[in-house]
Amino acid sequence: MTTSTGTKTGTDIPQAIAGQRNVSWWVSGLIVAAVAAFIAQSLYVNPNIAWAVVGEFILSPRILNGLWTTLELAVLSQAIAVLLGLVISLMRLSSNPVAGAVSRGYIWLFRGTPLLVQILLWGNFALFYDQITLGIPFTGITFASWPTNEVITTFVAAVLGLALHEAAYMAEIIRSGIMSVGHGQTEAAQALGLTRGQLMSRVVVPQALRIIVPPTGNQFIQMLKMTSLVAVIAGGDLLTVAQNISAVNLQTIELLIVATVWYLLVTSIASAGQALLERRLGRSIRRQKDRGKKTARGRSS
């Protein structure tokens, strides 16, 4: 609306601002799309990239075996890290000073040293101990002994490096989730007569999971990418296989592109799974809260 003098009224000003924002939104979007298209086109026509080689190896059995090893490393290492992180977090929350000191020392050590260094140390563990023995400490009594290289293979060394490093982060994530539940809520639940099992399942765990699940999903996605570091000890993962193939055919860039495509695919699937899990967890938490409220009303009545 305009006045008789031709000036805009106050109701027209927000519409004008919205129109300007809409135009700038489209312009910025077109610029970003143009830049992305230019980069993609320059890569596609680049004479230094043999795309036929990429197509040849993208579904190569050797590449797929390396991908499978990468998935095994990620899933196994993350599972161990979650379980170990739970134990460390409970030790950290314990009133026992020894348990608290050990947990803090563990987190300090494994978070404070680079993952690559830890993988290299486990890969060269035989340089520290050439035999792994089973016996009674401080007595010299030995029941069995095995060569270290037979026990800590490259796969085992990769799992140890990834899992122990990740457990330090998972311990802090789980601890923060447990601590996010206020003491007032647990005291109120106990006052209503809830058992310890009901307290954990209906009050503590649902609220803690809201804090724990999202960063845990992010950590697993990060784990999928961190498995590439085990290439330094020839861990048999996707990157190791790609490097071995390129060392023979000298198609370094092409094999790196193959590895990149597979990393992008598996991390995208993991991200979609994480989003689905968070939505289902949200619905489950709401249902548990509703049951908890009904139980509290029934007990109070």
CSV table of C-alpha atoms in Angstrom, one decimal:
chain,number,residue,atom,x,y,z
A,1,MET,CA,0.0,0.0,0.0
A,2,THR,CA,1.2,3.5,-0.8
A,3,THR,CA,0.0,6.9,0.5
A,4,SER,CA,-1.3,9.7,-1.7
A,5,THR,CA,2.3,11.0,-1.8
A,6,GLY,CA,3.5,7.8,-3.3
A,7,THR,CA,5.5,6.6,-0.3
A,8,LYS,CA,5.3,3.0,1.0
A,9,THR,CA,3.5,2.3,4.2
A,10,GLY,CA,4.8,0.1,7.0
A,11,THR,CA,3.0,-3.0,5.8
A,12,ASP,CA,4.8,-2.9,2.5
A,13,ILE,CA,8.3,-2.6,3.9
A,14,PRO,CA,8.6,-6.3,5.2
A,15,GLN,CA,7.3,-7.5,1.8
A,16,ALA,CA,10.0,-5.5,0.0
A,17,ILE,CA,12.7,-6.9,2.3
A,18,ALA,CA,11.4,-10.4,1.8
A,19,GLY,CA,11.5,-9.9,-2.0
A,20,GLN,CA,15.1,-8.7,-1.8
A,21,ARG,CA,16.0,-11.7,0.3
A,22,ASN,CA,14.3,-14.0,-2.2
A,23,VAL,CA,16.3,-12.5,-5.1
A,24,SER,CA,19.6,-12.8,-3.2
A,25,TRP,CA,18.8,-16.4,-2.3
A,26,TRP,CA,18.4,-17.3,-5.9
A,27,VAL,CA,21.5,-15.4,-7.1
A,28,SER,CA,23.7,-16.9,-4.4
A,29,GLY,CA,22.3,-20.4,-5.2
A,30,LEU,CA,23.0,-20.0,-9.0
A,31,ILE,CA,26.6,-18.8,-8.2
A,32,VAL,CA,27.3,-21.9,-6.1
A,33,ALA,CA,25.7,-24.2,-8.7
A,34,ALA,CA,27.8,-22.6,-11.4
A,35,VAL,CA,31.0,-23.0,-9.4
A,36,ALA,CA,30.2,-26.7,-8.6
A,37,ALA,CA,29.4,-27.4,-12.3
A,38,PHE,CA,32.6,-25.8,-13.4
A,39,ILE,CA,34.7,-27.9,-11.0
A,40,ALA,CA,32.8,-31.1,-12.0
A,41,GLN,CA,33.3,-30.3,-15.7
A,42,SER,CA,37.0,-29.5,-15.2
A,43,LEU,CA,37.5,-32.9,-13.5
A,44,TYR,CA,35.6,-34.8,-16.1
A,45,VAL,CA,37.6,-33.4,-19.1
A,46,ASN,CA,40.9,-33.4,-17.2
A,47,PRO,CA,43.3,-35.4,-19.5
A,48,ASN,CA,45.3,-36.5,-16.5
A,49,ILE,CA,42.4,-38.6,-15.1
A,50,ALA,CA,41.6,-41.8,-16.8
A,51,TRP,CA,38.0,-42.3,-16.0
A,52,ALA,CA,38.0,-45.6,-17.7
A,53,VAL,CA,40.4,-46.9,-15.1
A,54,VAL,CA,38.0,-45.6,-12.4
A,55,GLY,CA,35.2,-47.5,-13.9
A,56,GLU,CA,37.3,-50.6,-14.3
A,57,PHE,CA,38.3,-50.8,-10.6
A,58,ILE,CA,35.2,-49.4,-8.9
A,59,LEU,CA,33.7,-52.9,-8.6
A,60,SER,CA,36.9,-54.8,-8.6
A,61,PRO,CA,36.9,-57.8,-6.2
A,62,ARG,CA,40.1,-56.6,-4.6
A,63,ILE,CA,38.5,-53.2,-3.9
A,64,LEU,CA,35.3,-54.8,-2.6
A,65,ASN,CA,37.4,-57.0,-0.3
A,66,GLY,CA,39.2,-53.9,1.0
A,67,LEU,CA,35.8,-52.2,1.5
A,68,TRP,CA,34.6,-55.2,3.5
A,69,THR,CA,37.6,-55.1,5.7
A,70,THR,CA,37.0,-51.4,6.3
A,71,LEU,CA,33.5,-52.1,7.4
A,72,GLU,CA,34.6,-54.9,9.7
A,73,LEU,CA,37.2,-52.6,11.3
A,74,ALA,CA,34.7,-49.8,11.8
A,75,VAL,CA,31.9,-51.9,13.3
A,76,LEU,CA,34.1,-54.0,15.5
A,77,SER,CA,36.2,-51.1,16.7
A,78,GLN,CA,33.2,-49.0,17.5
A,79,ALA,CA,31.4,-51.8,19.4
A,80,ILE,CA,34.5,-52.4,21.5
A,81,ALA,CA,34.9,-48.6,22.1
A,82,VAL,CA,31.3,-48.3,23.3
A,83,LEU,CA,31.6,-51.2,25.7
A,84,LEU,CA,35.0,-50.0,27.0
A,85,GLY,CA,33.8,-46.4,27.1
A,86,LEU,CA,30.8,-47.4,29.3
A,87,VAL,CA,33.2,-49.1,31.8
A,88,ILE,CA,35.5,-46.2,31.8
A,89,SER,CA,32.7,-43.7,32.3
A,90,LEU,CA,31.3,-45.6,35.2
A,91,MET,CA,34.8,-45.7,36.7
A,92,ARG,CA,35.0,-42.0,36.2
A,93,LEU,CA,31.7,-41.5,38.0
A,94,SER,CA,32.6,-43.9,40.8
A,95,SER,CA,33.4,-42.6,44.3
A,96,ASN,CA,36.4,-44.9,44.3
A,97,PRO,CA,39.5,-42.7,44.0
A,98,VAL,CA,41.6,-45.5,42.4
A,99,ALA,CA,39.0,-46.2,39.7
A,100,GLY,CA,38.6,-42.5,39.1
A,101,ALA,CA,42.3,-41.9,38.7
A,102,VAL,CA,42.7,-44.9,36.3
A,103,SER,CA,39.8,-43.7,34.1
A,104,ARG,CA,41.2,-40.1,34.0
A,105,GLY,CA,44.7,-41.5,33.2
A,106,TYR,CA,43.3,-43.6,30.4
A,107,ILE,CA,41.4,-40.7,28.8
A,108,TRP,CA,44.4,-38.4,29.2
A,109,LEU,CA,46.7,-40.9,27.5
A,110,PHE,CA,44.5,-42.1,24.5
A,111,ARG,CA,43.0,-38.7,23.8
A,112,GLY,CA,46.3,-36.9,24.1
A,113,THR,CA,48.3,-39.0,21.6
A,114,PRO,CA,47.5,-39.0,17.8
A,115,LEU,CA,45.6,-42.0,16.5
A,116,LEU,CA,48.3,-42.6,13.8
A,117,VAL,CA,51.0,-42.9,16.4
A,118,GLN,CA,48.9,-45.4,18.4
A,119,ILE,CA,48.3,-47.5,15.3
A,120,LEU,CA,52.0,-47.5,14.5
A,121,LEU,CA,52.8,-48.6,18.1
A,122,TRP,CA,50.4,-51.5,18.0
A,123,GLY,CA,51.6,-52.5,14.5
A,124,ASN,CA,55.2,-52.6,15.9
A,125,PHE,CA,54.3,-54.1,19.3
A,126,ALA,CA,56.6,-57.0,18.7
A,127,LEU,CA,59.5,-54.6,19.0
A,128,PHE,CA,58.5,-54.1,22.7
A,129,TYR,CA,57.6,-57.7,23.5
A,130,ASP,CA,58.6,-60.5,21.1
A,131,GLN,CA,56.5,-63.0,23.1
A,132,ILE,CA,53.1,-62.8,24.8
A,133,THR,CA,53.0,-65.0,27.9
A,134,LEU,CA,50.3,-66.2,30.2
A,135,GLY,CA,51.4,-66.8,33.8
A,136,ILE,CA,51.5,-65.5,37.3
A,137,PRO,CA,52.9,-62.0,37.6
A,138,PHE,CA,56.1,-61.4,39.5
A,139,THR,CA,56.8,-65.1,40.0
A,140,GLY,CA,58.3,-66.1,36.7
A,141,ILE,CA,55.7,-68.9,36.4
A,142,THR,CA,54.5,-69.2,32.7
A,143,PHE,CA,51.7,-71.4,31.5
A,144,ALA,CA,51.8,-70.6,27.8
A,145,SER,CA,53.7,-68.3,25.4
A,146,TRP,CA,53.0,-67.2,21.8
A,147,PRO,CA,55.0,-65.1,19.3
A,148,THR,CA,53.6,-61.5,19.4
A,149,ASN,CA,53.3,-61.3,15.6
A,150,GLU,CA,51.1,-64.3,15.6
A,151,VAL,CA,48.8,-62.9,18.2
A,152,ILE,CA,48.8,-59.2,17.2
A,153,THR,CA,48.3,-59.4,13.4
A,154,THR,CA,47.8,-56.3,11.3
A,155,PHE,CA,44.1,-56.6,11.6
A,156,VAL,CA,44.2,-57.0,15.4
A,157,ALA,CA,46.7,-54.1,15.7
A,158,ALA,CA,44.3,-51.9,13.6
A,159,VAL,CA,41.3,-52.8,15.9
A,160,LEU,CA,43.3,-52.2,19.0
A,161,GLY,CA,44.5,-48.8,17.8
A,162,LEU,CA,41.1,-47.7,16.6
A,163,ALA,CA,39.0,-49.1,19.5
A,164,LEU,CA,41.3,-48.0,22.4
A,165,HIS,CA,41.5,-44.5,21.0
A,166,GLU,CA,37.8,-44.2,20.4
A,167,ALA,CA,36.9,-45.6,23.8
A,168,ALA,CA,38.4,-42.5,25.4
A,169,TYR,CA,36.0,-40.3,23.5
A,170,MET,CA,33.0,-42.6,24.1
A,171,ALA,CA,33.7,-42.6,27.8
A,172,GLU,CA,33.3,-38.8,27.9
A,173,ILE,CA,30.2,-39.0,25.7
A,174,ILE,CA,28.5,-41.6,27.9
A,175,ARG,CA,29.5,-39.8,31.1
A,176,SER,CA,28.0,-36.5,29.8
A,177,GLY,CA,24.8,-38.4,28.9
A,178,ILE,CA,24.5,-39.9,32.4
A,179,MET,CA,25.3,-36.6,34.1
A,180,SER,CA,22.7,-34.8,32.0
A,181,VAL,CA,19.9,-36.5,34.1
A,182,GLY,CA,19.5,-34.3,37.2
A,183,HIS,CA,19.6,-35.8,40.7
A,184,GLY,CA,16.2,-34.2,41.4
A,185,GLN,CA,14.5,-36.4,38.8
A,186,THR,CA,16.0,-39.6,40.2
A,187,GLU,CA,15.1,-38.6,43.7
A,188,ALA,CA,11.5,-37.8,42.6
A,189,ALA,CA,11.3,-41.2,40.9
A,190,GLN,CA,12.5,-43.0,44.0
A,191,ALA,CA,10.0,-41.0,46.1
A,192,LEU,CA,7.2,-42.3,43.9
A,193,GLY,CA,8.3,-45.9,44.6
A,194,LEU,CA,10.0,-46.8,41.3
A,195,THR,CA,12.4,-49.6,41.6
A,196,ARG,CA,16.1,-49.2,40.4
A,197,GLY,CA,15.3,-51.0,37.2
A,198,GLN,CA,12.3,-48.8,36.5
A,199,LEU,CA,14.4,-45.8,37.4
A,200,MET,CA,17.1,-46.7,34.9
A,201,SER,CA,14.8,-47.8,32.1
A,202,ARG,CA,12.1,-45.0,32.4
A,203,VAL,CA,14.1,-42.0,33.7
A,204,VAL,CA,17.9,-42.2,33.3
A,205,VAL,CA,18.4,-44.2,30.1
A,206,PRO,CA,15.8,-42.5,27.9
A,207,GLN,CA,17.1,-39.0,28.8
A,208,ALA,CA,20.8,-40.1,28.6
A,209,LEU,CA,20.3,-41.7,25.2
A,210,ARG,CA,19.2,-38.4,23.8
A,211,ILE,CA,22.6,-37.0,24.6
A,212,ILE,CA,24.6,-40.2,23.8
A,213,VAL,CA,23.1,-41.4,20.5
A,214,PRO,CA,23.8,-38.3,18.2
A,215,PRO,CA,27.5,-38.0,19.0
A,216,THR,CA,27.9,-41.8,18.9
A,217,GLY,CA,26.6,-41.8,15.4
A,218,ASN,CA,28.9,-39.0,14.5
A,219,GLN,CA,31.8,-41.0,16.0
A,220,PHE,CA,30.9,-44.1,14.0
A,221,ILE,CA,30.9,-42.0,10.8
A,222,GLN,CA,34.3,-40.6,11.8
A,223,MET,CA,35.4,-44.2,12.5
A,224,LEU,CA,34.6,-45.2,8.9
A,225,LYS,CA,37.0,-42.6,7.7
A,226,MET,CA,39.7,-43.2,10.4
A,227,THR,CA,40.1,-46.8,9.2
A,228,SER,CA,42.1,-45.4,6.3
A,229,LEU,CA,44.9,-44.6,8.8
A,230,VAL,CA,45.6,-48.4,9.2
A,231,ALA,CA,47.1,-48.2,5.7
A,232,VAL,CA,50.4,-47.3,7.4
A,233,ILE,CA,50.6,-50.8,8.7
A,234,ALA,CA,49.1,-52.5,5.6
A,235,GLY,CA,45.9,-53.2,7.4
A,236,GLY,CA,44.1,-54.6,4.3
A,237,ASP,CA,41.5,-51.9,4.3
A,238,LEU,CA,40.1,-50.0,1.3
A,239,LEU,CA,42.9,-47.5,1.1
A,240,THR,CA,45.6,-50.1,1.5
A,241,VAL,CA,44.2,-52.1,-1.4
A,242,ALA,CA,43.8,-49.0,-3.6
A,243,GLN,CA,47.5,-48.1,-2.8
A,244,ASN,CA,48.7,-51.6,-3.6
A,245,ILE,CA,46.9,-51.6,-7.0
A,246,SER,CA,48.2,-48.1,-7.9
A,247,ALA,CA,51.7,-49.2,-7.0
A,248,VAL,CA,51.5,-51.7,-9.8
A,249,ASN,CA,49.6,-49.9,-12.5
A,250,LEU,CA,50.8,-46.3,-11.5
A,251,GLN,CA,47.2,-45.0,-11.7
A,252,THR,CA,47.4,-43.2,-8.3
A,253,ILE,CA,44.8,-40.6,-8.8
A,254,GLU,CA,42.3,-43.0,-10.3
A,255,LEU,CA,42.5,-45.4,-7.5
A,256,LEU,CA,42.2,-42.6,-4.9
A,257,ILE,CA,39.0,-41.5,-6.7
A,258,VAL,CA,37.7,-45.1,-6.4
A,259,ALA,CA,38.4,-45.1,-2.7
A,260,THR,CA,36.9,-41.7,-2.3
A,261,VAL,CA,33.7,-42.8,-4.0
A,262,TRP,CA,33.3,-45.8,-1.7
A,263,TYR,CA,34.1,-43.7,1.5
A,264,LEU,CA,31.4,-41.2,0.4
A,265,LEU,CA,28.9,-43.9,-0.2
A,266,VAL,CA,29.3,-45.7,3.1
A,267,THR,CA,29.4,-42.5,5.2
A,268,SER,CA,26.2,-41.3,3.4
A,269,ILE,CA,24.5,-44.6,4.3
A,270,ALA,CA,25.7,-44.3,7.9
A,271,SER,CA,24.4,-40.7,8.1
A,272,ALA,CA,21.0,-41.8,6.8
A,273,GLY,CA,20.9,-44.6,9.3
A,274,GLN,CA,21.8,-42.2,12.1
A,275,ALA,CA,19.0,-39.8,11.2
A,276,LEU,CA,16.5,-42.7,11.1
A,277,LEU,CA,17.7,-44.0,14.5
A,278,GLU,CA,17.4,-40.6,16.1
A,279,ARG,CA,13.8,-40.2,14.9
A,280,ARG,CA,12.8,-43.6,16.2
A,281,LEU,CA,14.6,-42.9,19.4
A,282,GLY,CA,12.7,-39.7,19.8
A,283,ARG,CA,9.4,-41.5,19.4
A,284,SER,CA,10.5,-44.2,21.8
A,285,ILE,CA,11.5,-41.7,24.4
A,286,ARG,CA,8.1,-39.9,24.1
A,287,ARG,CA,6.3,-43.2,24.6
A,288,GLN,CA,8.4,-44.1,27.7
A,289,LYS,CA,7.8,-40.7,29.2
A,290,ASP,CA,4.1,-41.1,28.7
A,291,ARG,CA,4.2,-44.5,30.4
A,292,GLY,CA,6.3,-43.0,33.2
A,293,LYS,CA,3.7,-40.2,33.8
A,294,LYS,CA,0.9,-42.7,33.9
A,295,THR,CA,2.8,-44.9,36.4
A,296,ALA,CA,3.5,-41.8,38.6
A,297,ARG,CA,-0.2,-40.7,38.5
A,298,GLY,CA,-1.3,-44.2,39.4
A,299,ARG,CA,1.1,-44.4,42.3
A,300,SER,CA,0.2,-40.9,43.5
A,301,SER,CA,-3.5,-41.7,43.4
